XYZ file of C-alpha atoms in Angstrom:
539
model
C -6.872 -15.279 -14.424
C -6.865 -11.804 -12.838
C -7.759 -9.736 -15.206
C -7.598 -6.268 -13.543
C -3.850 -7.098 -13.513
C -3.479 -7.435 -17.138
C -4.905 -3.752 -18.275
C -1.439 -1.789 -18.058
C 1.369 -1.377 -20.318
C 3.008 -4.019 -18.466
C 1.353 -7.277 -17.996
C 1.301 -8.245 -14.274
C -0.823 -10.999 -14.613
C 2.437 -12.764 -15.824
C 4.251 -12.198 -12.521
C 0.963 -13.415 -10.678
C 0.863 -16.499 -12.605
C 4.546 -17.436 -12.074
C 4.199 -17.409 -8.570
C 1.291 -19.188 -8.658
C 3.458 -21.478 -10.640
C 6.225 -22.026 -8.067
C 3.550 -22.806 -5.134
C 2.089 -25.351 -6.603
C 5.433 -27.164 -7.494
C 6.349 -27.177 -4.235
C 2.594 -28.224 -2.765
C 3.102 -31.285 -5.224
C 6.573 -32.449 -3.976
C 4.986 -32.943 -0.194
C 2.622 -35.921 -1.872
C -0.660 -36.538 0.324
C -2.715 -34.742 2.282
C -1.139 -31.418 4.343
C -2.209 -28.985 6.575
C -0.277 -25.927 6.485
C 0.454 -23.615 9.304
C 0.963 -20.090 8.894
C 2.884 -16.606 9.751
C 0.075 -14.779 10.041
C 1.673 -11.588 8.902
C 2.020 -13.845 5.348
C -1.393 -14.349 4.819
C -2.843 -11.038 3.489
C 0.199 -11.471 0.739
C -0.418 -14.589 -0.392
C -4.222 -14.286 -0.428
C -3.570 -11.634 -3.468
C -1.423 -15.197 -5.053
C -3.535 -18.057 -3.992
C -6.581 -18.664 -2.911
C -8.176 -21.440 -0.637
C -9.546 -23.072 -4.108
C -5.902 -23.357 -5.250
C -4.227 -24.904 -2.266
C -7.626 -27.655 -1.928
C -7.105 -28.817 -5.341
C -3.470 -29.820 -4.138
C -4.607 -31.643 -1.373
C -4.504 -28.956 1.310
C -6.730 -29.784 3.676
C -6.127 -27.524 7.360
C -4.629 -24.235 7.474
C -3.747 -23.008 11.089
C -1.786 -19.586 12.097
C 1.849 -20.173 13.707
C 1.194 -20.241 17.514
C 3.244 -21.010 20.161
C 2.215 -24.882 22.216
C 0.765 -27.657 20.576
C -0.819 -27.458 16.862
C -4.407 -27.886 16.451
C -5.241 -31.781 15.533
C -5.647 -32.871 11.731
C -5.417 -35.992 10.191
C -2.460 -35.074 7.591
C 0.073 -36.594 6.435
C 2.088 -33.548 5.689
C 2.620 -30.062 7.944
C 4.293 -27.761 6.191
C 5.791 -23.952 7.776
C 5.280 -20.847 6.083
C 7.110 -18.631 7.586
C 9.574 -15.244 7.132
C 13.230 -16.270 7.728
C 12.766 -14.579 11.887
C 14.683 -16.465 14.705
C 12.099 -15.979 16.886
C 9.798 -17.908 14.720
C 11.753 -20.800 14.620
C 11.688 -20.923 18.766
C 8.071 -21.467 18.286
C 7.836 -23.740 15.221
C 10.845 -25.836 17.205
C 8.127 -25.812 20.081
C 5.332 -27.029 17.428
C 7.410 -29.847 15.908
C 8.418 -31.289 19.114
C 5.163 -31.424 20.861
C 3.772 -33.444 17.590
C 6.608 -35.761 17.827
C 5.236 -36.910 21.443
C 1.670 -36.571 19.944
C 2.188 -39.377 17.075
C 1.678 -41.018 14.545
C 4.957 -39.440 12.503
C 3.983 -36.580 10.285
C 6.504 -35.332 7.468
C 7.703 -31.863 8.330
C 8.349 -29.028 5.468
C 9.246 -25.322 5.691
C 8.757 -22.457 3.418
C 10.809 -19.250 4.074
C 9.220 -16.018 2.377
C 11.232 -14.518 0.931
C 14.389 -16.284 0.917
C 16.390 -18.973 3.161
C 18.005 -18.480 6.139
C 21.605 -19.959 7.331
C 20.611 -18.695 10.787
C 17.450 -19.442 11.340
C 18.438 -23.090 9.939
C 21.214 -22.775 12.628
C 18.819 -21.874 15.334
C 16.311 -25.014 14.281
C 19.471 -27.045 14.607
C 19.691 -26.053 17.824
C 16.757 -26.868 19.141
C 17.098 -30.455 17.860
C 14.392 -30.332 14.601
C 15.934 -29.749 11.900
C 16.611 -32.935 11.448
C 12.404 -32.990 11.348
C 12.088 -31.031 8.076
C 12.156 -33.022 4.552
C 11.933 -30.133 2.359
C 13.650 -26.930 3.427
C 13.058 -24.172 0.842
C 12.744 -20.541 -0.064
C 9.520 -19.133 -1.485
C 10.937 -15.828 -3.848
C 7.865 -13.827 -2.909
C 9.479 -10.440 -3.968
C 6.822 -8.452 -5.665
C 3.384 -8.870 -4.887
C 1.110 -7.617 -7.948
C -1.757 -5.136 -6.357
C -3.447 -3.909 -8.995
C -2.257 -3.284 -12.748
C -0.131 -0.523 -12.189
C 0.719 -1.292 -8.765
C 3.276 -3.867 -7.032
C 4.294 -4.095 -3.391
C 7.236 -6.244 -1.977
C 5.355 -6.214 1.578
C 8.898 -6.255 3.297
C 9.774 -4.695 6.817
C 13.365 -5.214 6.136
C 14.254 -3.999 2.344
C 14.460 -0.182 3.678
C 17.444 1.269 1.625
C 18.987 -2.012 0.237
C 17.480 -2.070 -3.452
C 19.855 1.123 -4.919
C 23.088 -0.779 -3.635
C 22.118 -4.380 -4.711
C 20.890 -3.015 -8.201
C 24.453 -0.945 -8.533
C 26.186 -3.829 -7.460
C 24.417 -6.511 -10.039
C 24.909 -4.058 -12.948
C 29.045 -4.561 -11.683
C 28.898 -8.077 -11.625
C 26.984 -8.267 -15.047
C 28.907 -5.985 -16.578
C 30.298 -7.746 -20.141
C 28.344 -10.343 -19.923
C 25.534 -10.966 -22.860
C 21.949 -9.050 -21.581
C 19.671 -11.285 -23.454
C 16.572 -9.672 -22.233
C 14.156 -7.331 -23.826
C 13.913 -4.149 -21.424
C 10.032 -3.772 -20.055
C 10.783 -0.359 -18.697
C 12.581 2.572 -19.919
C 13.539 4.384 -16.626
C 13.899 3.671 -13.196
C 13.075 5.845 -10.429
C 14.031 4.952 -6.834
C 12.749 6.948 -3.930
C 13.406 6.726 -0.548
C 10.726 7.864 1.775
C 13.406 9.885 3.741
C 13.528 12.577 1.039
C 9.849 13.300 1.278
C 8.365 12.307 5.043
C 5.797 15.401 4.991
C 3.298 13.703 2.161
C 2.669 9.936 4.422
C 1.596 13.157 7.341
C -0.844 14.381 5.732
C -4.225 13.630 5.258
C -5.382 12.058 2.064
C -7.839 13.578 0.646
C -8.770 10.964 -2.805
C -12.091 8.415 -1.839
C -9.072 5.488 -1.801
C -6.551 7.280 0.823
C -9.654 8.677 3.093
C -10.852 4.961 3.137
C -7.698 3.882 4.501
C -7.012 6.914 6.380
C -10.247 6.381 8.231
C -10.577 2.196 7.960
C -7.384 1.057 6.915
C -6.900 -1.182 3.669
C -4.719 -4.130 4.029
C -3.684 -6.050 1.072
C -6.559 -4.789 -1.245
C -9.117 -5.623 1.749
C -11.179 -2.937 4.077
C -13.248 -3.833 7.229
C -16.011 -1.555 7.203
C -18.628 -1.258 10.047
C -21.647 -3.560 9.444
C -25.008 -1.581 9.855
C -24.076 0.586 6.747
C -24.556 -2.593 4.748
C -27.581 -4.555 6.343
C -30.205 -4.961 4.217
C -33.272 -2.752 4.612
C -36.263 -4.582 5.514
C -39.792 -3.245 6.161
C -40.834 -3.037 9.735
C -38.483 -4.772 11.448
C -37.194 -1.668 13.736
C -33.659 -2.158 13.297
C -33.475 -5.574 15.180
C -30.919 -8.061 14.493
C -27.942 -6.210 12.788
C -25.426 -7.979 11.809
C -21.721 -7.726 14.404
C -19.220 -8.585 12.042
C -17.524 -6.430 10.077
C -18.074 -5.949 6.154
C -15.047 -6.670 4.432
C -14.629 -5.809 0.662
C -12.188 -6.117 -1.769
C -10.930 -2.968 -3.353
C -9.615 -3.200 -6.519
C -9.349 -2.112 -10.293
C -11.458 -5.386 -10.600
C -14.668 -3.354 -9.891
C -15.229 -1.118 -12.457
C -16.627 1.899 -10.622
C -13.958 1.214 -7.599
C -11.711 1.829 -10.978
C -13.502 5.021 -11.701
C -13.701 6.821 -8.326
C -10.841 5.400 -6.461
C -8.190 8.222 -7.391
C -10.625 11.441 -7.367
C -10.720 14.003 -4.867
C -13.414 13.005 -2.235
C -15.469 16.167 -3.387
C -16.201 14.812 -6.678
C -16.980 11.174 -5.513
C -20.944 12.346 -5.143
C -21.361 13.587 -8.499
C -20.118 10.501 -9.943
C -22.101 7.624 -7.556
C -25.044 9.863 -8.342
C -24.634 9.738 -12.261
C -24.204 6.164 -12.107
C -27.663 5.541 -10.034
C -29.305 7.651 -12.470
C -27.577 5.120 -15.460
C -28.528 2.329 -13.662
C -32.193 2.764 -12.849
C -32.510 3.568 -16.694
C -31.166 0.287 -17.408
C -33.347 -1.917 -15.376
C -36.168 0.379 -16.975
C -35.250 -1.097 -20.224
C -37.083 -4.190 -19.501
C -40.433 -2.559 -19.898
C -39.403 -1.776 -23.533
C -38.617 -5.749 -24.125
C -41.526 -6.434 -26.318
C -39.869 -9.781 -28.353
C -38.348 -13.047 -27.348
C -34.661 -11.692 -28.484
C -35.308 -8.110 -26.585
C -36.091 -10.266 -23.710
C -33.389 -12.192 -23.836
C -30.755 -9.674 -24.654
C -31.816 -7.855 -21.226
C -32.008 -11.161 -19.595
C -27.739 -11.627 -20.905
C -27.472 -8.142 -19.494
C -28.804 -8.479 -16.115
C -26.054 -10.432 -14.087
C -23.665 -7.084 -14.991
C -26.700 -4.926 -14.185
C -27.202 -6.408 -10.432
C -22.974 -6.580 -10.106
C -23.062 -2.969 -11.330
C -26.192 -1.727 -8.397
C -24.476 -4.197 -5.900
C -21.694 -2.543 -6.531
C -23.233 1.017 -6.300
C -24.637 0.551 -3.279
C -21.386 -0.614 -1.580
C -19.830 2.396 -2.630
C -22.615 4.801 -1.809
C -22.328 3.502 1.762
C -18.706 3.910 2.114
C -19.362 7.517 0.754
C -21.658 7.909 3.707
C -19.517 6.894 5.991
C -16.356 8.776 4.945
C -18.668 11.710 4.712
C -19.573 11.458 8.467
C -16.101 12.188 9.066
C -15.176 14.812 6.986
C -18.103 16.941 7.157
C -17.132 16.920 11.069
C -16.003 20.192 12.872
C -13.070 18.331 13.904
C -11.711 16.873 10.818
C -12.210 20.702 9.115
C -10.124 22.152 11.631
C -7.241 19.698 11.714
C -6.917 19.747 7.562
C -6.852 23.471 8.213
C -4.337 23.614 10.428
C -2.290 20.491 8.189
C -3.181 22.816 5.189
C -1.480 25.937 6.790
C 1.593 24.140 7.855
C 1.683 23.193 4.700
C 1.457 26.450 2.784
C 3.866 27.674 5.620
C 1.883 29.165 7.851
C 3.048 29.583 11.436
C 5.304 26.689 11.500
C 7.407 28.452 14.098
C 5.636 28.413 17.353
C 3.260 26.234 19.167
C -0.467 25.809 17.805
C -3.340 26.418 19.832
C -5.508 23.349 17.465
C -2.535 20.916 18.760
C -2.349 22.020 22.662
C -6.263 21.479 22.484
C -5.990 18.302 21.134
C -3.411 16.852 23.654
C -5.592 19.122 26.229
C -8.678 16.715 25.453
C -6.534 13.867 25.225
C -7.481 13.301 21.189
C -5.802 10.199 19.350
C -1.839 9.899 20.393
C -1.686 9.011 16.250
C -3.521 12.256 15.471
C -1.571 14.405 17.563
C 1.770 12.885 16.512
C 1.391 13.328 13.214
C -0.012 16.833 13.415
C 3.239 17.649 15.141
C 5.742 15.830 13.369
C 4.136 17.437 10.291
C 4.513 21.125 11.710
C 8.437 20.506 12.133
C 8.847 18.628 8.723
C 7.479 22.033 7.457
C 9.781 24.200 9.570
C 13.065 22.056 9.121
C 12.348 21.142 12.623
C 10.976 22.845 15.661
C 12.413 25.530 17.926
C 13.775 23.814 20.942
C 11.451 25.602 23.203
C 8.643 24.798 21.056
C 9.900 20.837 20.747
C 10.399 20.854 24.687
C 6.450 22.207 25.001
C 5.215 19.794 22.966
C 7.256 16.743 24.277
C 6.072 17.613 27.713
C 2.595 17.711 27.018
C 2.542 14.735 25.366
C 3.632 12.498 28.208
C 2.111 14.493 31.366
C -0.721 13.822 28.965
C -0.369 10.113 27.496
C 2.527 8.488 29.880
C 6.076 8.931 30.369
C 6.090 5.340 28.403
C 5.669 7.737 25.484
C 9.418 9.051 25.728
C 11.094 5.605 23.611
C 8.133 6.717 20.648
C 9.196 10.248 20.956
C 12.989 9.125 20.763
C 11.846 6.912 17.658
C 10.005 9.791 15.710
C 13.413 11.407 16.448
C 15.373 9.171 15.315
C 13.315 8.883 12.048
C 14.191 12.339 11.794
C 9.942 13.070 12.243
C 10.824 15.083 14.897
C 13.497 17.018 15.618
C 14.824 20.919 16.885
C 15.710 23.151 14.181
C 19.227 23.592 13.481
C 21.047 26.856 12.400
C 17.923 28.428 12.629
C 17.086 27.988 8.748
C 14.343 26.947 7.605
C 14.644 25.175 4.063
C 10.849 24.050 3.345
C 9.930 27.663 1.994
C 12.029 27.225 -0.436
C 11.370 23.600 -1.426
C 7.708 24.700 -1.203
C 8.379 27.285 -3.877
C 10.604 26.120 -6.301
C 8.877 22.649 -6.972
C 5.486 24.528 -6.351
C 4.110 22.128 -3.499
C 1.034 24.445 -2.952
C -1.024 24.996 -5.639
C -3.872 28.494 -3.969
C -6.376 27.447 -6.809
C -6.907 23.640 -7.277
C -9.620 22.387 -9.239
C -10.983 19.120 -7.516
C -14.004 18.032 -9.831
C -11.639 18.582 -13.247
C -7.910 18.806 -12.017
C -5.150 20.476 -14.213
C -2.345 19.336 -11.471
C -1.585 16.722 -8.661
C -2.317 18.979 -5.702
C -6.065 17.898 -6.325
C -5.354 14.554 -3.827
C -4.336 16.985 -0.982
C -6.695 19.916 -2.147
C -3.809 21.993 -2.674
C -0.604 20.538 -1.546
C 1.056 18.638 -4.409
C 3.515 15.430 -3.120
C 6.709 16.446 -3.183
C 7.369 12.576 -4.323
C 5.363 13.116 -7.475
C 6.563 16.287 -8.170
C 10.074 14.798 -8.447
C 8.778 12.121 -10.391
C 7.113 14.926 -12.893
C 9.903 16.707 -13.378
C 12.410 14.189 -13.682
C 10.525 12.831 -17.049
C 10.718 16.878 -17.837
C 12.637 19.321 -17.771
C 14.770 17.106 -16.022
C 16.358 17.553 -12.587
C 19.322 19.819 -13.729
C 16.120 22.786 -13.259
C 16.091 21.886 -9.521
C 20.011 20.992 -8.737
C 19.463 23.761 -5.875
C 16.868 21.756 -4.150
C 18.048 18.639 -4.485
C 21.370 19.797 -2.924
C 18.772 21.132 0.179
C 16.683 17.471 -0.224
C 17.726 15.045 2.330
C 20.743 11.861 1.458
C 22.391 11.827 -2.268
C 20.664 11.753 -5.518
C 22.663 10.258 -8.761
C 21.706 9.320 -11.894
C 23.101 5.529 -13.813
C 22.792 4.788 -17.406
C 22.549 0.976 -18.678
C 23.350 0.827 -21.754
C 21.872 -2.155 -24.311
C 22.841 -4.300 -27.517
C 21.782 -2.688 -30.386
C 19.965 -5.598 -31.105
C 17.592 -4.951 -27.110
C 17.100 -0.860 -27.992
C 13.452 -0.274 -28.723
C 12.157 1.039 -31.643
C 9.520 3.617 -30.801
C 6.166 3.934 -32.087
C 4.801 7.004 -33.143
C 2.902 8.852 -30.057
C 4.458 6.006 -27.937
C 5.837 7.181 -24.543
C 8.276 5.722 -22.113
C 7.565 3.545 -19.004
C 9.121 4.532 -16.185
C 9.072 2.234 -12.922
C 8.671 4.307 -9.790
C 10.369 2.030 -6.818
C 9.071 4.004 -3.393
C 11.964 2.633 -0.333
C 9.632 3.175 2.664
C 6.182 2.444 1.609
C 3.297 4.679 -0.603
C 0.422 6.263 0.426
C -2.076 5.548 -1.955
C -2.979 9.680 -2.735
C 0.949 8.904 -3.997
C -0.167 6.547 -6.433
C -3.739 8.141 -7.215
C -1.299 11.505 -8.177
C 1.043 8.703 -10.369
C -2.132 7.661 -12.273
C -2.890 11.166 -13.042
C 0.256 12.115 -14.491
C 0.249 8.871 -16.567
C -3.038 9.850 -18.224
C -1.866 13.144 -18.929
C -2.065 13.413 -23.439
C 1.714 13.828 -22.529
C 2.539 12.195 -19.923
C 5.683 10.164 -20.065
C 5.197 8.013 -16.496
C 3.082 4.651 -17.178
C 3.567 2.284 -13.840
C 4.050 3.068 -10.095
C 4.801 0.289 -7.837
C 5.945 0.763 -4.073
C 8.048 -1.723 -1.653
């Protein structure tokens, strides 16, 4: 059981368990021995599901990623397809099929599609002669992946914008029919990245967003660079450091990952430090151990005691090494210039920090986000301005560059002012997305996780569970795409009796991905004494 899943108001664990559930059903109707090959873009997912453990005790003995050519050999009986329902995967699991056909003896074929079935790609397998090949043909519901207790992820490219219409279009269908089912969640909030593109530009600034800012964490994993984490040994000059990289699970699992995760990087030191200091007392405590049941109450103790320096020392290293960045001259001067975009500071004409940047030919990523965040804050650039900037950037980086340039405009990341009004200023100011004074050891308010900016996300999020949005109607008029508001009503019989002191749970459903500053500013506001939001999850 995953028990770092089961610590929120709503039980995750349950969804982990069902899915777990629905594998293994379908591992069990392919009886004998299988090797399973692999989308490799599924694998991070379902490692959060299923581990290796749980596929070997059902007689899974090869796993291999979906190439094109001839599959690895292995003595199976059974090769079964996990795939996403994409044409051009079937081309190459067509090409697989057929080359063990020639290769012999007769395997039994499967497939998997994650998340659902598809009449086309079935078509296209038809095709190319193998679908014939397949025994089992079936659709893996994979919809929500649970990340952490508070924290879901459907992992799709392709649900952008579809969730508001399908939900409004099931309530339809339902409508008069019995609802049988207790509600888990009192309100529903769906977001769609479009209305707020200027927080996933900035730079995070909590110890969980500057780890993937800087590293990159994919499905609750991080690569980190190795010689941080070699062990120290006396004498030996450095020799024979390890080359691969360290890679670490980060999750609520690890108590002082649980701890540190969501504050502001600034007060990450204070904390690791405190914790060394409680430690080292601890392991002191075995001097005091004078009698047999001292002893062996430190002895029970000791297994959480090395987890807990183990753990310490992972997480003093990582400090280190986000702490090499942001103690740099060049990471100070690009949050400056983000911060003063943000607060609204010369948004209008063309920044010296970003011509130097494409000057010395910094990070195309780096630049591209510095500008796309300058005309998010401006309601778009002056054409001259936009012209500059587009020039520079592919004299500098390749005329290749013009389809990503088109893209970022298309996105609506990029694009010339219109009218000549600029609507940020008063966005900024009327849901107070710059806080001057922000408190990062003890914050009072959600700006901590940008050191000053507040999400404009979260914001909405905040004052949605109060006042309400009728205080901002004038903003979200300004906001980009429509906003409404449904009410499902329930049987008397469903409508939850309220405890005393009990809040509501809201879900917050992000259309367009989460940065994780997003959820670190979600958790905040949940532990607030009256804080009415109690889950986040993200597609």
């Amino acid at each position: 059981m995953a028990a770092h899943l089961s610590y929120g108001r709503v039980n995750l664990n349950v969804l982990r368990e069902a899915v777990r559930r629905e594998l293994r059903e379908f591992l069990d109707k392919c009886a004998g021995s299988k090797a399973i090959v692999w989308d490799e873009y599924l694998t991070g997912p379902f490692g959060l599901i299923a581990q290796y453990s749980l596929l070997k005790e059902h007689e899974v003995e090869k796993m291999f990623t979906l190439k094109a050519s001839r599959l690895p050999a292995a003595d199976v009986k059974n090769i079964i397809f996990f795939v996403r329902p994409r044409l051009e995967l079937m081309d190459i699991i067509a090409e697989n099929v057929l080359s063990e056909d020639r290769r012999g003896p007769a395997r039994d074929f499967h497939i998997l599609f994650v998340p659902r079935r598809s009449l086309l790609c079935e078509q296209r397998l038809k095709d190319l002669g193998v679908l014939g090949s397949f025994i089992h043909r079936e659709e893996y519901s994979l919809d929500l992946i649970p990340f952490d207790g508070d924290l879901l992820s459907m992992e799709s490219e392709g649900a952008f914008k579809q969730v508001a219409n399908m939900m409004i279009r099931m309530k339809r269908e339902f409508t008069g029919s019995q609802n049988s089912v207790f509600p888990v969640f009192d309100n529903l909030l769906l977001l769609d990245r479009n209305v707020d593109l200027l927080t996933p530009l900035a730079t995070q600034l909590t110890y969980e967003g500057l780890i993937d800012e800087i590293y990159g964490i994919q499905n609750s994993y991080v690569k980190l660079p190795p010689e941080k984490f070699a062990p120290k040994k006396q004498g030996d000059g450095g020799k024979d450091l390890p080359t691969e990289a360290k890679k670490l699970q980060l999750n609520s699992a690890e108590e002082l990952y649980a701890e540190i995760r969501d504050k502001n990087f600034n007060a990450v030191g204070s904390v690791l430090s405190k914790k060394a200091k409680v430690i080292s007392a601890a392991f002191e405590e075995r001097h005091n151990a004078k009698t047999v049941g001292e002893i062996k109450q430190f002895v029970s103790q000791l297994p959480h005691m090395q987890a807990a320096r183990g753990s310490l020392a992972n997480h003093t290293s990582i400090a280190e090494l986000i702490k090499d960045v942001t103690t740099s001259e060049d990471f100070f001067d690009k949050l400056t210039v983000e911060q003063e975009f943000m607060s609204g500071i010369d948004t209008d004409k063309v920044n010296g920090y970003i011509e130097d940047c494409i000057a010395q030919k910094h990070s195309l990523i780096k630049v591209l986000r510095l500008v796309c965040l300058q005309s998010v804050c401006n309601s778009g650039l002056k054409q001259k301005v936009l012209d500059y900037y587009k020039r520079e950037i592919l004299q500098t980086y390749g005329y290749e560059h013009i389809l990503t340039l088109h893209n970022l405009e298309k996105a609506g990341l990029l694009k010339p002012q219109i009218g000549g009004r600029n609507n940020y200023p008063t966005i900024r100011k009327t849901l107070r997305l710059w806080m001057d004074d922000v408190n990062e050891q003890n914050p009072t308010d959600i700006s901590y996780v940008y050191s000053g900016y507040a999400p404009l996300s979260v914001r909405l999020a905040q004052l949605l569970a109060r006042p309400g949005w009728r205080s901002i109607e004038e903003v979200l008029r300004i906001l980009p795409g429509p906003h409404f508001e449904e009410r499902q009503p329930l049987p008397t019989g469903l409508q939850k009796k309220r405890q005393p002191g009990e809040n509501r749970v809201t879900l917050i459903f992000f259309l367009g991905g989460v940065t994780f500053a997003e959820v670190a500013a979600l958790r905040f506001l949940s532990q607030l004494e009256d804080g009415e939001i109690r889950a986040s999850f993200s597609q």
